[in-house]
């Protein structure tokens, strides 16, 4: 028996909930959510709705249900110190304490950690707390990326060519960021293909899960504004089409060194997910950032493939015994596509960017996994909010089959919705392979 507290209410937490409930240990699930996710609720013993900053409320809920351990889905409660707070009442978590979650919440912490411990993967970078010296440093870089030092929901990073063009505009962006954040990172722009490597970590042992590629842009062909993620795919051989096998090993090696460095730096073991956002460049694999939790959508690619009991994995993370268990994934391809309201991610002045809640209907869909995100179950049916609504995941022996399953299911979802039909298609994959060939030379 295990009473599991799950914090979070998105599609990522829905797939985590499903992984928990597949366990042979007869678990009972107690979600703490910001708003009611009907998918999670349907798997649960008893749910509660509250704020992620109400640490006392979370502790009360945990005590009431004699929770054995907690799994923290999103970054906000980690940043608020929910793991530290649960620790004070003797409840361990899969997820780092506030201090260690700086791996995600402070991009300067992570860049400086790599530098201090001479871990490869950093670009040329500098951290500024005022505009002084920025112009000189920018003058030394061929391409510029500007990052606020703090959580921005994936919408804070400015890349030259996408968000600004000239050096003067770069300085203007730094000025805007420094108005809101205490510091800004200016770094060298990489060119390459990105992949997500979600690693499990007990503080000492680091285990990589299959790599995934996410699609941040709102529209087909990687056009339009950045979003929380429109879809993602993974391959049956647990690699990606543009990747060399050694690229995964490099990403894993960097993450192992980071786990060691973070222990030396803080005296505390990092217990949770270390999700590296990597980019393969001419110079090899480089680090864009770390997240201190599973990705959303990327959790939906890997957790349904998990063959090892997820509760056993959680316990191993908490007790520092990851090296004693073998973690296995099904050798299948996955394609996840997010169904979103038509106005999702559009600028506020766009005619389609209306924020009214509208109805979504899901006909009988088979042979596919559906994970609810921002949907509200009312007496007369399901309603969307302004955010991503449903993650649809096709799983098959190859990518083509997985993509077709996802598309077929999406055609059974009715409402004022949209998705990216190109995620997981041959055309898009071919573009990635070509891009990588040009870069590798
Ligand atoms: N140094 C860099 N070179 C090129 N692109 C970058 C660089 N850093 C970030 N990016 C781009 O910006 C995106 C967001 O940056 P990231 O560091 O992942 O922050 P966040 O996910 O918090 O917005 C990345 O997925 C990548 O496309
Ligand atoms: Mg990112």
Coordinates of C-alpha atoms and ligand atoms in Angstrom, one line a residue:
X1 CA 0.0 0.0 0.0
X2 CA 1.1 3.5 -0.7
X3 CA -0.7 6.8 -0.2
X4 CA 0.7 9.2 -2.8
X5 CA 0.2 13.0 -2.8
X6 CA 0.4 14.4 -6.4
X7 CA 0.7 18.1 -6.7
X8 CA -0.4 19.6 -10.1
X9 CA -3.3 19.6 -12.4
X10 CA -2.1 19.4 -16.0
X11 CA -1.7 16.7 -18.6
X12 CA 1.8 16.0 -17.2
X13 CA 0.2 15.2 -13.8
X14 CA -2.5 13.1 -15.5
X15 CA 0.1 10.9 -17.1
X16 CA 2.0 10.7 -13.8
X17 CA -1.3 9.7 -12.0
X18 CA -1.7 7.0 -14.6
X19 CA 1.8 5.7 -14.0
X20 CA 1.2 5.7 -10.3
X21 CA -2.0 3.8 -10.6
X22 CA -0.5 1.1 -12.8
X23 CA 1.7 0.1 -9.9
X24 CA 1.4 -3.4 -8.3
X25 CA 1.7 -1.8 -4.9
X26 CA -2.0 -1.0 -4.7
X27 CA -1.5 2.8 -4.4
X28 CA -4.1 5.4 -3.4
X29 CA -3.8 8.7 -5.1
X30 CA -4.5 12.1 -3.4
X31 CA -4.0 15.0 -5.8
X32 CA -3.7 18.6 -4.7
X33 CA -4.7 20.7 -7.7
X34 CA -5.1 24.4 -8.6
X35 CA -8.2 23.5 -10.6
X36 CA -10.1 20.2 -11.0
X37 CA -8.6 18.0 -13.7
X38 CA -11.3 15.4 -14.4
X39 CA -8.7 12.9 -15.7
X40 CA -6.7 13.0 -12.5
X41 CA -9.8 13.1 -10.3
X42 CA -11.1 9.9 -12.0
X43 CA -8.0 8.0 -10.8
X44 CA -8.1 9.4 -7.3
X45 CA -9.3 8.5 -3.8
X46 CA -9.9 12.1 -2.7
X47 CA -8.9 15.4 -4.2
X48 CA -8.6 19.0 -3.1
X49 CA -8.3 22.3 -4.8
X50 CA -6.0 25.0 -3.5
X51 CA -3.2 27.4 -4.2
X52 CA 0.4 26.0 -4.7
X53 CA 1.7 28.7 -2.4
X54 CA -0.6 27.5 0.5
X55 CA 2.1 25.3 2.0
X56 CA 0.1 24.9 5.3
X57 CA -2.9 23.8 3.3
X58 CA -0.9 21.2 1.4
X59 CA 0.6 19.9 4.7
X60 CA -2.9 19.6 6.2
X61 CA -4.1 17.6 3.2
X62 CA -1.1 15.4 3.4
X63 CA -1.5 14.7 7.1
X64 CA -5.2 14.0 6.8
X65 CA -4.6 11.3 4.3
X66 CA -1.4 9.8 5.9
X67 CA 0.6 10.4 2.8
X68 CA 3.7 8.2 2.3
X69 CA 5.4 10.4 -0.2
X70 CA 4.7 13.3 -2.6
X71 CA 5.3 13.7 -6.3
X72 CA 5.6 17.4 -7.4
X73 CA 4.6 17.9 -11.0
X74 CA 5.1 21.6 -11.9
X75 CA 7.9 24.1 -11.2
X76 CA 5.8 26.7 -9.2
X77 CA 5.3 24.6 -6.0
X78 CA 9.0 23.6 -6.2
X79 CA 10.0 27.2 -6.3
X80 CA 7.7 27.9 -3.4
X81 CA 9.5 25.3 -1.2
X82 CA 6.7 22.7 -1.0
X83 CA 9.3 19.9 -0.6
X84 CA 11.0 21.7 2.3
X85 CA 7.6 22.2 3.9
X86 CA 6.5 18.6 3.5
X87 CA 9.9 17.5 4.9
X88 CA 9.1 19.3 8.1
X89 CA 6.2 16.9 8.7
X90 CA 8.3 13.9 7.7
X91 CA 6.9 13.4 4.2
X92 CA 9.5 12.9 1.5
X93 CA 9.1 14.0 -2.1
X94 CA 10.1 13.2 -5.6
X95 CA 11.2 16.7 -6.4
X96 CA 14.1 18.9 -5.1
X97 CA 14.0 21.3 -2.2
X98 CA 13.7 25.0 -2.9
X99 CA 17.5 25.5 -2.7
X100 CA 18.1 22.7 -5.2
X101 CA 15.3 23.7 -7.5
X102 CA 17.4 26.7 -8.3
X103 CA 18.7 24.4 -11.1
X104 CA 15.5 25.5 -12.9
X105 CA 14.4 28.6 -11.1
X106 CA 17.7 30.4 -11.5
X107 CA 19.5 30.1 -14.9
X108 CA 22.5 32.0 -13.4
X109 CA 22.8 29.4 -10.7
X110 CA 23.0 26.7 -13.3
X111 CA 25.4 28.4 -15.6
X112 CA 27.7 29.4 -12.7
X113 CA 27.5 25.8 -11.3
X114 CA 28.7 24.4 -14.7
X115 CA 31.5 27.0 -14.8
X116 CA 32.7 26.5 -11.2
X117 CA 32.9 22.7 -11.6
X118 CA 34.3 22.9 -15.1
X119 CA 31.4 20.9 -16.5
X120 CA 31.1 21.1 -20.3
X121 CA 28.0 22.5 -22.1
X122 CA 28.0 26.2 -21.3
X123 CA 28.0 28.8 -24.0
X124 CA 30.0 32.0 -23.6
X125 CA 27.9 33.9 -21.1
X126 CA 27.9 36.7 -18.5
X127 CA 25.4 37.7 -15.8
X128 CA 24.5 41.4 -15.4
X129 CA 22.6 43.1 -12.7
X130 CA 22.8 46.5 -14.5
X131 CA 23.3 47.7 -18.0
X132 CA 27.0 48.4 -17.3
X133 CA 29.3 46.4 -19.5
X134 CA 26.5 44.8 -21.6
X135 CA 27.3 46.6 -24.8
X136 CA 31.0 45.5 -24.7
X137 CA 30.1 41.9 -24.1
X138 CA 27.4 41.8 -26.8
X139 CA 30.0 43.2 -29.2
X140 CA 32.1 40.0 -28.7
X141 CA 29.3 37.6 -29.6
X142 CA 28.2 36.4 -33.1
X143 CA 24.7 35.6 -32.0
X144 CA 22.9 36.8 -28.9
X145 CA 20.5 35.2 -26.4
X146 CA 19.1 37.0 -23.5
X147 CA 17.5 35.3 -20.5
X148 CA 15.8 36.7 -17.4
X149 CA 17.0 35.0 -14.1
X150 CA 13.7 33.5 -12.9
X151 CA 10.6 31.5 -13.9
X152 CA 8.8 32.8 -16.9
X153 CA 6.6 29.9 -18.0
X154 CA 8.8 29.4 -21.1
X155 CA 8.1 32.9 -22.4
X156 CA 11.0 35.0 -21.1
X157 CA 14.0 34.0 -23.3
X158 CA 14.8 36.4 -26.2
X159 CA 16.7 35.0 -29.2
X160 CA 18.4 37.1 -31.8
X161 CA 16.7 36.7 -35.1
X162 CA 13.4 35.7 -33.5
X163 CA 12.7 38.3 -30.9
X164 CA 15.1 41.1 -31.8
X165 CA 17.6 41.9 -34.6
X166 CA 20.3 44.4 -33.7
X167 CA 22.7 44.9 -30.8
X168 CA 20.8 48.1 -29.9
X169 CA 17.6 46.1 -29.6
X170 CA 19.4 43.5 -27.5
X171 CA 20.4 46.2 -25.0
X172 CA 16.8 47.5 -25.0
X173 CA 15.5 44.0 -24.2
X174 CA 18.1 43.7 -21.3
X175 CA 16.8 47.0 -20.0
X176 CA 13.2 45.7 -20.0
X177 CA 14.2 42.5 -18.3
X178 CA 16.2 44.3 -15.6
X179 CA 13.1 46.4 -14.8
X180 CA 11.4 43.2 -13.7
X181 CA 14.2 40.8 -12.7
X182 CA 17.3 41.3 -10.5
X183 CA 19.6 39.9 -13.2
X184 CA 19.9 39.0 -16.8
X185 CA 22.1 36.5 -18.6
X186 CA 23.6 37.4 -22.0
X187 CA 24.9 34.3 -23.8
X188 CA 26.2 33.1 -27.1
X189 CA 23.5 31.8 -29.5
X190 CA 23.8 28.1 -30.5
X191 CA 22.7 26.8 -33.8
X192 CA 21.5 23.2 -33.8
X193 CA 18.7 20.7 -33.0
X194 CA 17.2 20.5 -29.6
X195 CA 16.3 17.5 -27.5
X196 CA 14.9 16.9 -24.0
X197 CA 16.6 14.4 -21.8
X198 CA 14.5 13.7 -18.7
X199 CA 16.7 12.1 -16.1
X200 CA 15.8 10.4 -12.8
X201 CA 18.1 11.3 -10.0
X202 CA 18.4 10.2 -6.3
X203 CA 21.3 12.5 -5.7
X204 CA 24.1 10.1 -6.7
X205 CA 22.7 7.8 -9.5
X206 CA 21.3 9.5 -12.6
X207 CA 19.2 7.5 -15.1
X208 CA 18.2 8.8 -18.5
X209 CA 14.8 8.2 -20.0
X210 CA 14.3 8.1 -23.8
X211 CA 15.1 11.5 -25.5
X212 CA 12.2 13.5 -26.8
X213 CA 11.9 16.4 -29.2
X214 CA 9.3 19.1 -28.3
X215 CA 7.7 21.6 -30.6
X216 CA 7.4 25.0 -29.0
X217 CA 6.1 27.1 -31.9
X218 CA 2.4 27.6 -32.2
X219 CA 2.0 26.8 -36.0
X220 CA 2.9 24.3 -38.6
X221 CA 6.4 24.5 -39.9
X222 CA 7.7 26.0 -36.6
X223 CA 6.1 29.3 -37.3
X224 CA 4.4 31.8 -34.9
X225 CA 5.0 32.5 -31.2
X226 CA 6.5 30.2 -28.6
X227 CA 4.1 28.2 -26.5
X228 CA 4.3 25.9 -23.5
X229 CA 4.7 23.1 -26.2
X230 CA 2.4 22.0 -29.0
X231 CA 3.6 18.4 -29.2
X232 CA 6.5 16.0 -29.1
X233 CA 7.8 12.6 -30.3
X234 CA 10.1 9.8 -29.4
X235 CA 11.4 6.9 -31.3
X236 CA 11.3 3.1 -30.8
X237 CA 15.1 2.9 -30.6
X238 CA 15.2 5.5 -27.8
X239 CA 17.2 7.9 -30.0
X240 CA 16.1 10.7 -32.3
X241 CA 16.4 10.7 -36.1
X242 CA 19.1 13.5 -36.2
X243 CA 21.0 12.1 -33.3
X244 CA 24.1 10.1 -32.9
X245 CA 24.0 7.6 -30.0
X246 CA 26.9 9.3 -28.3
X247 CA 24.8 12.5 -28.0
X248 CA 22.6 10.9 -25.3
X249 CA 25.7 9.7 -23.5
X250 CA 27.1 13.3 -23.5
X251 CA 23.8 14.7 -22.1
X252 CA 23.7 12.1 -19.4
X253 CA 27.4 12.6 -18.5
X254 CA 26.8 16.4 -18.1
X255 CA 23.8 15.6 -15.9
X256 CA 25.7 13.2 -13.7
X257 CA 28.4 15.8 -13.2
X258 CA 25.7 18.4 -12.3
X259 CA 24.2 16.0 -9.8
X260 CA 27.6 15.6 -8.2
X261 CA 28.3 19.4 -8.3
X262 CA 25.0 20.3 -6.7
X263 CA 25.7 18.0 -3.8
X264 CA 29.2 19.5 -3.3
X265 CA 27.7 22.9 -3.5
X266 CA 24.8 22.5 -1.1
X267 CA 25.5 19.3 0.9
X268 CA 22.1 18.0 -0.1
X269 CA 21.1 15.2 -2.5
X270 CA 19.0 16.1 -5.4
X271 CA 16.0 13.8 -5.5
X272 CA 13.7 14.1 -8.4
X273 CA 13.8 14.8 -12.1
X274 CA 16.7 16.6 -13.8
X275 CA 15.4 17.4 -17.3
X276 CA 18.2 18.8 -19.5
X277 CA 17.2 20.9 -22.5
X278 CA 20.2 20.2 -24.8
X279 CA 21.1 21.3 -28.3
X280 CA 23.4 19.5 -30.7
X281 CA 25.7 21.9 -32.4
X282 CA 28.8 21.9 -34.6
X283 CA 30.8 21.7 -31.3
X284 CA 28.7 18.8 -29.9
X285 CA 26.0 18.7 -27.3
X286 CA 25.5 21.9 -25.3
X287 CA 23.2 22.8 -22.4
X288 CA 20.3 25.3 -22.9
X289 CA 18.8 24.9 -19.4
X290 CA 17.6 22.4 -16.7
X291 CA 14.1 21.9 -15.5
X292 CA 13.5 20.4 -12.0
X293 CA 10.6 18.3 -13.1
X294 CA 9.2 16.3 -16.0
X295 CA 8.3 18.2 -19.2
X296 CA 4.8 18.9 -20.4
X297 CA 4.3 17.4 -23.0
X298 CA 7.5 15.2 -22.8
X299 CA 6.2 13.3 -19.7
X300 CA 3.4 12.0 -22.0
X301 CA 6.0 10.4 -24.3
X302 CA 8.0 8.5 -21.8
X303 CA 5.7 7.5 -18.9
X304 CA 3.3 5.4 -20.9
X305 CA 6.3 3.4 -22.1
X306 CA 7.6 2.7 -18.6
X307 CA 7.8 -1.0 -17.9
X308 CA 9.3 -0.7 -14.4
X309 CA 6.9 -0.1 -11.5
X310 CA 6.7 3.7 -11.0
X311 CA 6.2 3.5 -7.3
X312 CA 9.4 1.4 -7.0
X313 CA 11.2 4.2 -9.0
X314 CA 9.8 6.9 -6.7
X315 CA 10.8 5.0 -3.6
X316 CA 14.3 4.4 -5.0
X317 CA 14.7 8.2 -5.7
X318 CA 13.6 9.0 -2.2
X319 CA 15.8 6.4 -0.5
X320 CA 18.8 6.8 -2.7
X321 CA 18.7 3.3 -4.1
X322 CA 18.2 4.0 -7.9
X323 CA 21.3 2.1 -8.7
X324 CA 19.7 -1.1 -7.4
X325 CA 16.8 -1.1 -9.8
X326 CA 16.6 -1.6 -13.6
X327 CA 14.5 0.9 -15.3
X328 CA 13.0 -0.2 -18.6
X329 CA 10.9 1.4 -21.4
X330 CA 8.9 -0.3 -24.1
X331 CA 10.7 -0.1 -27.5
X332 CA 7.9 1.8 -29.2
X333 CA 7.5 5.2 -30.9
X334 CA 5.3 7.9 -29.4
X335 CA 3.7 11.0 -30.9
X336 CA 2.0 13.5 -28.6
X337 CA -0.1 16.3 -30.0
X338 CA -1.8 19.0 -27.9
X339 CA -5.3 20.0 -28.8
X340 CA -5.6 23.7 -27.9
X341 CA -8.3 26.3 -28.2
X342 CA -8.0 28.1 -31.5
X343 CA -6.9 31.3 -29.8
X344 CA -4.2 29.7 -27.8
X345 CA -0.8 31.5 -27.9
X346 CA -2.0 34.3 -30.1
X347 CA -1.3 38.0 -29.4
X348 CA -4.1 39.6 -27.5
X349 CA -5.1 41.9 -30.4
X350 CA -5.5 38.9 -32.8
X351 CA -9.2 38.4 -33.8
X352 CA -9.0 34.7 -32.9
X353 CA -7.5 35.4 -29.4
X354 CA -10.9 35.4 -27.6
X355 CA -10.7 34.0 -24.1
X356 CA -14.2 32.8 -23.7
X357 CA -14.5 29.2 -22.4
X358 CA -15.9 27.0 -25.1
X359 CA -17.1 23.5 -25.2
X360 CA -15.0 20.5 -26.4
X361 CA -16.5 17.1 -27.2
X362 CA -14.5 13.9 -27.3
X363 CA -16.2 11.1 -29.3
X364 CA -15.4 7.6 -28.6
X365 CA -11.6 7.3 -29.3
X366 CA -9.8 4.0 -29.3
X367 CA -6.2 2.9 -29.3
X368 CA -4.8 6.2 -28.1
X369 CA -4.0 7.9 -24.8
X370 CA -5.8 11.1 -23.8
X371 CA -4.5 13.3 -21.0
X372 CA -6.5 16.2 -19.8
X373 CA -4.9 19.6 -19.3
X374 CA -6.9 22.8 -18.9
X375 CA -10.4 21.5 -19.1
X376 CA -13.3 22.0 -16.8
X377 CA -16.0 19.4 -16.4
X378 CA -19.4 20.9 -15.9
X379 CA -22.9 19.3 -15.7
X380 CA -23.4 19.8 -19.5
X381 CA -19.9 18.6 -20.6
X382 CA -16.3 19.6 -21.0
X383 CA -15.1 23.2 -21.4
X384 CA -11.7 24.5 -22.4
X385 CA -10.0 27.5 -20.8
X386 CA -7.5 29.6 -22.7
X387 CA -4.6 27.1 -22.2
X388 CA -3.8 23.8 -23.8
X389 CA -6.7 21.4 -23.5
X390 CA -5.9 17.7 -24.2
X391 CA -2.7 15.9 -24.9
X392 CA -3.3 13.1 -27.4
X393 CA -0.6 10.3 -27.5
X394 CA -0.3 7.7 -30.2
X395 CA 2.0 4.7 -29.4
X396 CA 3.0 2.3 -32.1
X397 CA 6.0 0.1 -33.3
X398 CA 7.1 3.1 -35.5
X399 CA 6.7 6.8 -35.7
X400 CA 4.5 6.8 -38.7
X401 CA 2.0 4.5 -36.9
X402 CA 2.1 6.6 -33.8
X403 CA 1.5 9.8 -35.7
X404 CA -1.5 8.3 -37.6
X405 CA -3.0 7.1 -34.3
X406 CA -2.7 10.6 -32.8
X407 CA -4.3 12.2 -35.9
X408 CA -7.1 9.8 -36.0
X409 CA -8.0 10.5 -32.4
X410 CA -7.8 14.2 -32.9
X411 CA -10.3 14.1 -35.7
X412 CA -12.8 12.7 -33.1
X413 CA -12.4 15.8 -30.9
X414 CA -14.9 18.5 -31.7
X415 CA -15.0 22.2 -30.8
X416 CA -13.2 25.4 -31.6
X417 CA -9.8 23.6 -31.4
X418 CA -6.5 23.5 -33.2
X419 CA -3.4 21.4 -33.2
X420 CA -0.1 20.9 -35.2
X421 CA -0.7 18.2 -37.8
X422 CA 3.0 18.3 -38.7
X423 CA 4.3 17.0 -35.3
X424 CA 5.9 13.5 -35.9
X425 CA 5.5 13.6 -39.7
X426 CA 8.1 12.5 -42.2
X427 CA 8.4 16.0 -43.7
X428 CA 9.2 17.7 -40.5
X429 CA 11.7 14.9 -39.4
X430 CA 13.4 15.2 -42.8
X431 CA 13.9 18.9 -42.2
X432 CA 15.5 18.2 -38.8
X433 CA 17.9 15.7 -40.3
X434 CA 18.8 18.1 -43.1
X435 CA 19.4 20.9 -40.6
X436 CA 21.6 18.7 -38.5
X437 CA 23.6 17.5 -41.6
X438 CA 24.3 21.2 -42.6
X439 CA 25.4 21.9 -39.1
X440 CA 27.7 18.9 -38.7
X441 CA 29.1 19.7 -42.1
Ligands
LIG1 N1 22.1 29.8 -26.1 C1 21.0 29.6 -26.9 N2 21.2 29.5 -28.2 C2 20.2 29.3 -29.0 N3 18.9 29.2 -28.6 C3 18.7 29.2 -27.3 C4 19.7 29.4 -26.4 N4 19.2 29.4 -25.1 C5 17.8 29.2 -25.3 N5 17.5 29.1 -26.6 C6 16.2 28.9 -27.2 O1 15.2 29.5 -26.4 C7 14.3 28.4 -25.9 C8 14.0 28.7 -24.4 O2 15.2 28.8 -23.7 P1 15.3 28.0 -22.3 O3 16.7 28.2 -21.8 O4 15.0 26.5 -22.6 O5 14.3 28.7 -21.3 P2 12.8 28.5 -21.0 O6 12.4 27.1 -21.3 O7 12.8 28.7 -19.5 O8 12.1 29.5 -21.7 C9 15.1 27.1 -26.1 O9 14.3 26.0 -26.2 C10 15.9 27.4 -27.4 O10 15.1 27.3 -28.5
LIG2 MG1 13.2 25.4 -22.1

